[in-house]
Amino acid sequence: MTETTAASAAPLTRPQDVVEAAGMPAGSGNVRPGYDPRLANEDLAPLRKQKWTSYNIFAFWMSDVHSVGGYVTAGSLFALGIASWQVLIALLVGILIVQVFANLIAKPSQRTGVPYPVVNRFLFGIRGANLPAIIRGVIAIAWYGVQTFLAAEALNIIFLKFIPGSAALLEPSFLGLNALGWISYAILWVAQAAVFWRGMESIRRFIDWAGPAVYVVMIVLAVYLVSQAGWENISLDLSSGEPLDFWASIPVMLTAIAIVVSYFSGPMLNFGDFARYGKSFAAVKKGNFWGLPVNFLFFSILTVITASATVPVFGELITDPIHTVERIDHWFAILLGGLTFVTATVGINIVANFISPAFDFSNVAPHRISWRMGGMIAAVGSVILTPWNWYGNDQAIHYSLGILAALIGPLFGILIAGYYVIARQRILVDDMYTMDEKGSYWYRSGYNPNAMWAVAAAGVPTIALAIVPKSLVFAGAIDAGWGSISDFSWFVGCGLGFAFLVLFERLHPRVPTLEGVTRGVSDGRADDVLEGYPDTATAAVAIVDAEAALAAADPAEAPVADEAPVAAGPKE
């Protein structure tokens, strides 16, 4: 039997040990003796308890889908010039792709009980994992500000309707935003921070309520508009101009599929931060099924019915739900609709753009930056970026966020290749929290060169694909249709990231295979249900300790000793 380290000798934890998740209260994370404080705090350590059910995961996706952006995106696909049945096929194919990839990204975090930036340590190295964390964090800060601004615009409508004197606040401005905009932005900024500050359990309760609440109002809005328009005047075909023939519609359908996947690329990459709370991988997969293909298709049909009804009712097609509610000349409709879409935007903002950077920035310096502090860094950063000044500028978004967003695909492909192909779903959890140069994931000074080079090799062409075609369209050098090539940048980046990491690891292997090691190894290939233990790593410790106790009582029953972790390549 190998010598027991201080980290692995800590008492085992079981799912029932604590009540809350990250952020509140103390004791949520299983910080074992031996964990380096430069790599671990209670928010980044493996969870003591994973208790989210399939409904909680379902509600997470409802919060992601039921937003103004989701409404506009779904409605816009029906206006691409293809038949409604083709749009529905494209939606179904696209969301099924999202479901498959969400399941893939969920497993390493669910099985180890750690968030995305930590799980990357087995692949990028315990220091190198900050690269994907920072990239993801910066993107989230920018979009956090944008979503808060959009929600503030909806809140402005309520102020102007019920407090006529607030119109005077539209004149004075500071840093490009009028006084009323600042008030609305500040209200929502504080509200989101308050929900976040109370911890992950409060966030879970919020999204459990917010998603269904938006559904209720969406259904009420659709029924009202259809009753006003008459069902015979509702058309599911929102396209304008001449309809496309079958062969001409194929590339448009492919573009629609790419748009769906790209829209969810951020939540997909972030999903490990939430899947870690899943009580089992089976529960996560079930929640993904109901939250993605089932929920998204129903929401899309509801969206197109509502948008179609705006034509006979208002005389024009309105694809923005906020503007739809604004056109209904009734105080209750404006109040209910405005508050609902504010809630929807706050919901997606918290789950997509607040929690993830909190983990990302905490990962940079866990002993100095807690999960809460990481989230507040993101919140303050969103104000400093003054998103209202560049949100309406297509080129600003294209160049500032386009470059970073283009790296989402490569980061996704690299993690999938690293976990499923290179590491074979086996991670030595405790070694992700040690600065020991003999640790399995130290690599070269804490960095895995193969993963770092894979980001560069996949990122450069993907950024070019995301930037160059649209830049040429802006310049008038090529037809606008060629700009749609950029919609496929996520697929290209994901494929290149996957391929380059596998290639580099084949040429110069570095990620440990962990063949023959059982103690403390989280094995994704093991049975999903492990009675009494939150993950496969703690269960593996229990098994080996039981064998040690048996050997002490009867040396003849001693098991064969574990082999030391074997790196697939040289440790530097």
XYZ file of C-alpha atoms in Angstrom:
572
model
C 0.000 0.000 0.000
C 1.315 3.412 -0.938
C 1.998 5.981 1.724
C -1.039 8.040 2.618
C -0.609 11.770 2.024
C -1.874 14.414 4.402
C -4.479 15.528 1.884
C -5.931 12.096 1.286
C -5.850 11.171 4.984
C -8.563 13.696 5.853
C -11.936 12.396 7.042
C -14.250 11.429 4.234
C -17.265 13.607 3.552
C -20.717 12.394 2.724
C -23.598 14.139 0.883
C -25.618 14.768 4.054
C -22.840 16.635 5.875
C -23.961 20.169 4.962
C -27.048 21.951 3.725
C -25.825 24.799 1.530
C -23.634 25.056 -1.558
C -20.963 27.575 -2.603
C -21.031 30.989 -1.023
C -22.906 30.128 2.182
C -22.333 28.870 4.829
C -18.763 28.020 5.763
C -17.916 24.366 5.425
C -19.507 23.786 2.006
C -16.234 22.857 0.370
C -14.224 19.808 1.354
C -10.878 21.553 1.973
C -8.720 18.678 3.105
C -5.493 19.011 5.082
C -2.666 19.428 2.635
C -4.579 21.569 0.128
C -2.447 24.594 -0.755
C -4.252 27.851 0.143
C -2.960 29.342 -3.118
C -5.168 26.821 -4.936
C -8.081 26.139 -2.610
C -10.818 27.813 -0.669
C -14.196 26.439 0.368
C -15.833 27.593 -2.859
C -13.298 25.946 -5.151
C -12.792 22.719 -3.185
C -14.817 19.589 -4.015
C -18.345 19.853 -2.656
C -19.347 18.010 0.476
C -22.876 17.677 -0.845
C -24.305 17.519 -4.363
C -28.069 17.828 -4.119
C -29.432 19.504 -7.274
C -32.173 17.451 -8.908
C -33.102 17.181 -12.570
C -35.692 19.933 -11.993
C -33.000 22.331 -10.784
C -31.024 21.688 -13.975
C -34.232 22.086 -16.009
C -34.848 25.440 -14.282
C -31.271 26.509 -15.045
C -31.895 26.071 -18.771
C -35.267 27.811 -18.498
C -33.452 30.829 -17.068
C -31.006 30.690 -19.983
C -33.689 30.323 -22.650
C -36.431 32.603 -21.286
C -34.769 35.935 -21.954
C -35.236 38.815 -24.324
C -32.198 37.610 -26.267
C -33.606 34.082 -26.495
C -36.966 35.442 -27.662
C -35.408 37.589 -30.376
C -33.038 34.811 -31.495
C -35.799 32.215 -31.819
C -38.091 34.635 -33.623
C -35.359 35.754 -36.016
C -34.810 32.200 -37.257
C -38.364 32.122 -38.599
C -37.536 35.187 -40.717
C -34.581 33.645 -42.565
C -36.602 32.835 -45.684
C -37.141 29.123 -45.090
C -40.341 27.248 -44.308
C -41.492 26.946 -40.728
C -41.015 23.158 -40.710
C -37.399 23.709 -41.825
C -36.888 26.218 -39.015
C -38.248 23.714 -36.500
C -35.881 21.029 -37.824
C -32.953 23.446 -37.568
C -33.990 24.361 -34.017
C -34.301 20.719 -33.053
C -30.939 19.728 -34.559
C -29.195 22.740 -33.050
C -30.597 22.224 -29.559
C -29.841 18.485 -29.660
C -26.218 19.372 -30.435
C -26.259 21.712 -27.438
C -27.687 18.919 -25.284
C -24.926 16.482 -26.313
C -22.173 18.985 -25.624
C -23.763 20.113 -22.344
C -23.684 16.499 -21.178
C -20.028 16.199 -22.193
C -18.936 19.349 -20.361
C -21.007 18.445 -17.284
C -19.438 15.101 -16.464
C -15.940 16.106 -15.278
C -17.345 18.740 -12.911
C -20.243 16.623 -11.678
C -18.023 13.628 -10.940
C -15.312 15.640 -9.181
C -17.605 18.236 -7.564
C -15.422 21.157 -8.717
C -16.148 24.186 -10.954
C -14.851 24.748 -14.486
C -11.625 26.663 -13.670
C -10.535 23.987 -11.183
C -11.291 21.012 -13.406
C -9.066 22.585 -16.058
C -6.064 22.164 -13.739
C -5.697 18.489 -14.638
C -5.254 19.538 -18.244
C -3.686 23.015 -18.320
C -1.683 22.608 -15.123
C -2.449 24.077 -11.751
C -1.262 27.518 -12.911
C -2.111 27.225 -16.590
C -5.800 26.780 -15.733
C -5.957 30.530 -15.140
C -5.756 31.098 -18.914
C -9.193 29.657 -19.780
C -10.577 31.083 -16.526
C -9.522 34.656 -17.326
C -10.735 34.435 -20.937
C -14.117 33.215 -19.768
C -14.266 35.792 -16.973
C -13.622 38.785 -19.234
C -16.317 37.674 -21.689
C -18.787 37.239 -18.830
C -18.075 40.698 -17.391
C -18.831 42.345 -20.731
C -22.084 40.479 -21.254
C -23.088 40.953 -17.627
C -23.035 44.679 -18.241
C -24.968 44.352 -21.506
C -27.715 42.198 -19.970
C -28.055 44.541 -16.987
C -28.361 47.475 -19.396
C -31.077 45.675 -21.408
C -33.012 44.906 -18.224
C -32.636 48.567 -17.206
C -34.212 49.603 -20.520
C -37.278 47.505 -19.625
C -37.381 49.057 -16.166
C -37.246 52.519 -17.761
C -40.526 51.767 -19.538
C -42.222 51.061 -16.214
C -40.884 54.288 -14.685
C -42.036 56.370 -17.672
C -45.499 54.775 -17.648
C -46.253 55.066 -13.936
C -44.107 58.073 -12.956
C -44.523 60.631 -15.768
C -42.162 63.041 -14.024
C -39.305 60.589 -14.592
C -39.208 61.747 -18.221
C -37.270 64.768 -16.966
C -34.445 62.384 -16.049
C -33.901 61.546 -19.713
C -32.142 64.858 -20.327
C -29.149 64.929 -17.921
C -26.540 62.279 -18.688
C -23.217 61.054 -17.356
C -20.693 58.918 -19.226
C -23.157 58.456 -22.067
C -26.132 57.269 -19.979
C -29.052 59.446 -18.907
C -30.014 59.844 -15.264
C -33.045 57.529 -15.514
C -30.851 54.878 -17.113
C -28.371 55.163 -14.253
C -31.166 54.760 -11.678
C -32.573 51.672 -13.405
C -29.117 50.208 -13.910
C -28.226 50.802 -10.245
C -31.467 49.182 -9.028
C -30.840 46.044 -11.054
C -27.126 45.994 -10.230
C -27.933 45.998 -6.508
C -30.756 43.452 -6.903
C -28.543 40.990 -8.768
C -25.694 41.468 -6.310
C -28.078 40.825 -3.399
C -29.278 37.521 -4.893
C -25.709 36.497 -5.646
C -24.401 37.493 -2.215
C -26.823 35.185 -0.433
C -25.117 32.203 -2.021
C -25.723 29.398 -4.446
C -28.723 27.998 -2.621
C -30.573 31.308 -2.930
C -29.643 31.471 -6.606
C -31.054 27.968 -7.069
C -34.338 29.050 -5.494
C -34.439 32.149 -7.699
C -33.956 30.294 -10.978
C -36.383 27.571 -9.847
C -39.016 30.314 -9.675
C -37.956 32.702 -12.456
C -38.098 30.279 -15.408
C -41.673 29.075 -14.833
C -42.815 32.634 -14.012
C -41.678 33.860 -17.423
C -43.512 30.944 -19.043
C -46.781 31.924 -17.366
C -46.538 35.505 -18.604
C -45.440 34.401 -22.099
C -48.474 32.121 -22.369
C -50.790 34.860 -21.115
C -49.288 37.311 -23.620
C -49.675 34.814 -26.487
C -53.297 34.005 -25.582
C -54.157 37.699 -25.329
C -52.616 38.601 -28.687
C -54.113 35.580 -30.478
C -57.560 36.436 -29.084
C -57.138 39.982 -30.397
C -55.864 38.851 -33.806
C -58.047 35.766 -34.324
C -56.452 32.361 -34.858
C -57.226 32.448 -38.589
C -54.909 35.469 -38.912
C -51.909 33.753 -37.285
C -49.162 32.588 -39.639
C -46.085 30.702 -38.526
C -44.231 31.952 -41.596
C -42.490 35.182 -40.609
C -40.142 35.323 -43.590
C -40.180 38.224 -46.019
C -39.410 38.203 -49.721
C -39.399 35.262 -52.094
C -39.293 31.828 -50.417
C -36.164 29.771 -51.015
C -36.246 26.492 -52.903
C -35.132 23.299 -51.181
C -31.457 23.325 -52.195
C -31.069 27.044 -51.534
C -32.594 26.526 -48.086
C -29.988 23.937 -46.994
C -27.171 26.441 -46.233
C -29.706 28.674 -44.486
C -30.792 25.757 -42.289
C -27.157 25.021 -41.483
C -26.685 28.672 -40.555
C -29.746 28.500 -38.291
C -28.297 25.422 -36.564
C -24.984 27.254 -36.078
C -26.786 30.290 -34.651
C -28.569 28.134 -32.061
C -25.341 26.433 -30.964
C -23.413 29.718 -30.921
C -26.130 31.377 -28.835
C -25.714 28.690 -26.175
C -21.911 28.423 -26.450
C -21.345 30.540 -23.346
C -23.818 28.677 -21.092
C -22.444 25.382 -22.405
C -18.896 26.265 -21.392
C -20.155 27.521 -18.022
C -22.360 24.521 -17.385
C -19.784 22.648 -15.315
C -20.134 25.336 -12.636
C -23.737 24.188 -12.161
C -23.457 20.508 -13.039
C -21.077 20.121 -10.071
C -24.124 20.488 -7.811
C -26.035 17.681 -9.548
C -26.845 14.766 -7.223
C -25.922 12.378 -10.043
C -24.865 12.536 -13.659
C -28.127 10.808 -14.584
C -30.058 13.668 -12.922
C -28.013 16.205 -14.887
C -28.717 14.447 -18.195
C -32.426 14.240 -17.441
C -32.524 17.961 -16.603
C -30.684 18.733 -19.840
C -33.251 16.764 -21.852
C -36.231 18.616 -20.415
C -34.456 21.966 -20.310
C -33.039 21.932 -23.829
C -34.909 20.115 -26.641
C -38.316 19.991 -24.915
C -38.231 23.433 -23.304
C -36.527 25.247 -26.182
C -38.891 23.936 -28.871
C -41.969 24.831 -26.846
C -40.552 28.284 -26.102
C -39.706 28.804 -29.799
C -43.233 27.878 -30.932
C -44.691 30.176 -28.280
C -42.359 32.923 -29.469
C -43.313 32.688 -33.133
C -47.057 32.562 -32.307
C -46.691 35.708 -30.209
C -44.614 37.484 -32.841
C -47.033 36.452 -35.611
C -49.953 37.891 -33.680
C -48.280 41.297 -33.544
C -48.778 41.725 -37.306
C -52.620 41.757 -37.326
C -52.837 43.418 -33.893
C -50.270 46.219 -34.311
C -49.835 46.293 -38.099
C -46.157 45.336 -37.979
C -43.935 42.444 -36.947
C -42.454 42.986 -33.466
C -39.831 40.457 -32.351
C -38.813 42.183 -29.129
C -41.136 41.207 -26.245
C -40.407 44.435 -24.369
C -41.668 46.494 -27.332
C -44.654 44.165 -27.670
C -45.686 44.770 -24.077
C -45.045 48.492 -24.492
C -47.555 48.628 -27.357
C -50.339 47.116 -25.221
C -52.131 50.156 -23.896
C -52.949 48.824 -20.453
C -51.138 49.641 -17.242
C -51.355 46.104 -15.855
C -49.920 44.553 -19.023
C -47.003 46.968 -19.047
C -46.306 46.443 -15.335
C -46.551 42.649 -15.472
C -44.727 42.285 -18.753
C -41.987 44.743 -17.853
C -41.288 43.170 -14.478
C -41.382 39.679 -15.997
C -38.821 40.431 -18.664
C -36.684 42.229 -16.115
C -36.828 39.038 -14.038
C -35.983 36.922 -17.091
C -32.960 39.036 -17.948
C -31.760 39.052 -14.340
C -32.123 35.261 -14.292
C -29.963 34.619 -17.341
C -27.510 37.281 -16.219
C -26.899 35.646 -12.856
C -26.546 32.102 -14.167
C -24.618 32.939 -17.345
C -22.545 35.985 -16.478
C -22.227 36.328 -12.691
C -21.509 32.949 -11.128
C -18.880 31.844 -13.628
C -16.563 34.878 -13.357
C -16.919 34.593 -9.582
C -15.280 31.162 -9.785
C -12.818 32.347 -12.459
C -11.424 35.254 -10.457
C -11.406 33.293 -7.217
C -9.343 30.654 -9.016
C -6.595 33.203 -9.737
C -5.867 33.745 -6.036
C -8.138 31.617 -3.811
C -6.418 32.721 -0.607
C -7.198 36.365 -1.384
C -10.298 36.256 -3.579
C -13.392 34.428 -2.362
C -16.294 33.400 -4.555
C -18.255 36.444 -3.396
C -15.341 38.816 -4.019
C -14.820 37.320 -7.468
C -18.449 38.017 -8.304
C -18.221 41.588 -7.075
C -15.102 42.148 -9.197
C -17.199 41.117 -12.192
C -20.077 43.368 -11.131
C -17.857 46.436 -10.679
C -16.054 45.678 -13.935
C -19.374 45.663 -15.777
C -19.949 49.287 -14.779
C -16.420 50.395 -15.654
C -16.891 49.028 -19.187
C -19.972 51.326 -19.646
C -21.707 48.773 -21.922
C -24.348 51.260 -23.101
C -21.651 53.125 -25.041
C -20.613 50.217 -27.221
C -23.577 47.820 -27.182
C -25.263 49.623 -30.072
C -22.032 49.662 -32.079
C -21.804 46.468 -34.138
C -18.129 46.958 -34.888
C -17.242 47.522 -31.236
C -18.961 44.290 -30.220
C -17.508 42.503 -33.213
C -13.889 43.385 -32.485
C -13.853 43.602 -28.691
C -15.935 40.571 -27.801
C -15.599 38.691 -31.086
C -11.943 37.899 -30.490
C -12.492 36.535 -26.986
C -15.778 34.800 -27.824
C -14.060 32.992 -30.684
C -11.921 31.206 -28.078
C -14.948 29.564 -26.445
C -14.969 26.823 -29.095
C -11.265 25.935 -28.719
C -11.504 25.888 -24.899
C -14.497 23.582 -25.151
C -12.813 21.192 -27.584
C -9.593 21.093 -25.558
C -11.377 20.165 -22.312
C -13.452 17.465 -24.020
C -10.363 15.944 -25.653
C -8.376 16.146 -22.428
C -11.001 14.484 -20.257
C -12.447 11.812 -22.539
C -9.546 10.934 -24.840
C -6.305 11.770 -23.029
C -7.130 11.302 -19.317
C -9.798 8.661 -20.047
C -12.133 10.286 -17.527
C -9.695 9.734 -14.637
C -8.637 12.682 -12.468
C -6.566 12.608 -9.269
C -8.641 15.193 -7.434
C -6.275 16.038 -4.554
C -3.433 16.759 -6.965
C -5.408 19.667 -8.416
C -4.842 21.436 -5.080
C -1.119 21.019 -4.531
C 1.855 23.133 -5.583
C 4.181 20.176 -5.074
C 6.410 19.864 -8.124
C 5.971 16.103 -7.885
C 2.200 16.490 -8.234
C 0.510 14.896 -11.214
C -0.543 18.235 -12.698
C 2.548 20.350 -12.140
C 3.822 19.746 -15.700
C 6.329 22.526 -16.518
C 6.269 25.099 -13.696
C 2.524 24.578 -13.340
C 1.727 24.792 -17.053
C 1.009 22.046 -19.573
C 2.683 23.264 -22.799
C 0.475 21.027 -24.932
C -2.733 22.644 -23.711
C -1.307 26.164 -23.988
C -0.127 25.542 -27.546
C -3.482 23.984 -28.427
C -5.241 27.215 -27.394
C -2.940 29.225 -29.664
C -3.053 26.802 -32.597
C -6.840 26.541 -32.527
C -7.511 30.108 -31.422
C -5.693 32.009 -34.180
C -7.596 30.514 -37.152
C -10.867 30.610 -35.215
C -10.441 34.300 -34.387
C -9.617 34.935 -38.036
C -12.775 33.121 -39.098
C -14.864 35.117 -36.628
C -13.346 38.483 -37.509
C -12.167 38.559 -41.146
C -15.379 37.718 -43.077
C -17.486 40.259 -41.199
C -14.700 42.837 -41.426
C -14.716 42.427 -45.200
C -18.506 42.781 -45.193
C -18.194 45.999 -43.149
C -15.650 47.264 -45.659
C -17.909 46.378 -48.578
C -15.275 44.068 -50.072
C -17.531 40.987 -50.147
C -21.237 40.252 -50.267
C -23.080 40.302 -46.936
C -23.984 36.629 -47.335
C -20.359 35.606 -46.838
C -20.445 37.066 -43.347
C -22.523 34.072 -42.215
C -19.338 31.988 -42.373
C -18.442 33.534 -39.035
C -21.482 31.811 -37.491
C -19.574 28.528 -37.745
C -16.544 29.711 -35.778
C -17.598 27.779 -32.654
C -17.677 24.483 -34.544
C -14.334 25.164 -36.213
C -12.713 26.226 -32.941
C -14.089 23.243 -31.045
C -12.868 20.809 -33.700
C -9.428 22.407 -33.958
C -8.989 22.549 -30.182
C -9.900 18.882 -29.885
C -7.617 17.832 -32.757
C -4.585 19.894 -31.734
C -4.606 18.713 -28.124
C -4.865 15.065 -29.168
C -2.044 15.601 -31.676
C 0.259 17.338 -29.208
C -0.403 14.741 -26.510
C 0.336 11.956 -28.949
C 3.620 13.584 -29.989
C 4.745 14.619 -26.479
C 2.518 12.948 -23.829
C 2.197 14.885 -20.589
C -1.243 14.281 -19.035
C -1.017 11.403 -16.505
C -2.773 8.185 -17.455
C -3.187 7.129 -13.781
C -3.137 3.501 -14.832
C -3.206 1.232 -11.770
C -4.127 4.092 -9.405
C -7.411 3.926 -7.484
C -6.954 5.974 -4.307
C -8.431 9.454 -4.701
C -9.122 9.033 -8.419
C -12.403 10.338 -9.793
C -13.287 7.844 -12.518
C -16.028 8.978 -14.862
C -16.427 5.446 -16.151
C -17.566 4.130 -12.743
C -21.198 3.625 -11.798
C -23.102 6.869 -11.441
C -24.724 6.186 -8.073
C -22.196 5.886 -5.242
C -24.162 5.371 -2.066
C -23.087 7.794 0.652
C -20.323 9.587 -1.272
C -20.456 12.785 -3.322
C -17.990 11.711 -6.020
C -15.910 8.824 -7.255
C -12.723 10.247 -5.752
C -13.912 10.045 -2.138
C -15.423 6.644 -2.818
C -12.059 5.445 -4.146
C -10.384 6.660 -0.965
C -12.925 4.741 1.098
C -12.317 1.539 -0.852
C -8.541 1.701 -0.463
C -8.804 2.595 3.240
C -11.106 -0.366 3.762
C -8.540 -2.579 2.063
C -5.829 -1.128 4.326
C -7.897 -1.873 7.422
C -8.462 -5.419 6.181
C -4.745 -5.863 5.545
C -3.894 -4.622 9.044
C -6.266 -7.162 10.546
C -5.165 -10.022 8.290
C -1.925 -9.536 6.296
C -2.866 -12.482 4.095
C -5.792 -10.458 2.764
C -3.618 -7.462 1.843
C -4.453 -6.153 -1.666
C -1.890 -5.415 -4.327
C -0.381 -1.961 -3.750
C -1.357 0.923 -5.974
C 1.174 2.020 -8.466
C 2.329 5.615 -8.251
C 0.584 7.987 -10.681
C 2.269 7.529 -14.043
C 2.591 10.570 -16.239
C 2.272 9.856 -19.922
C 5.309 11.994 -20.548
C 8.238 13.686 -18.796
C 7.600 15.862 -15.753
C 9.415 19.160 -16.024
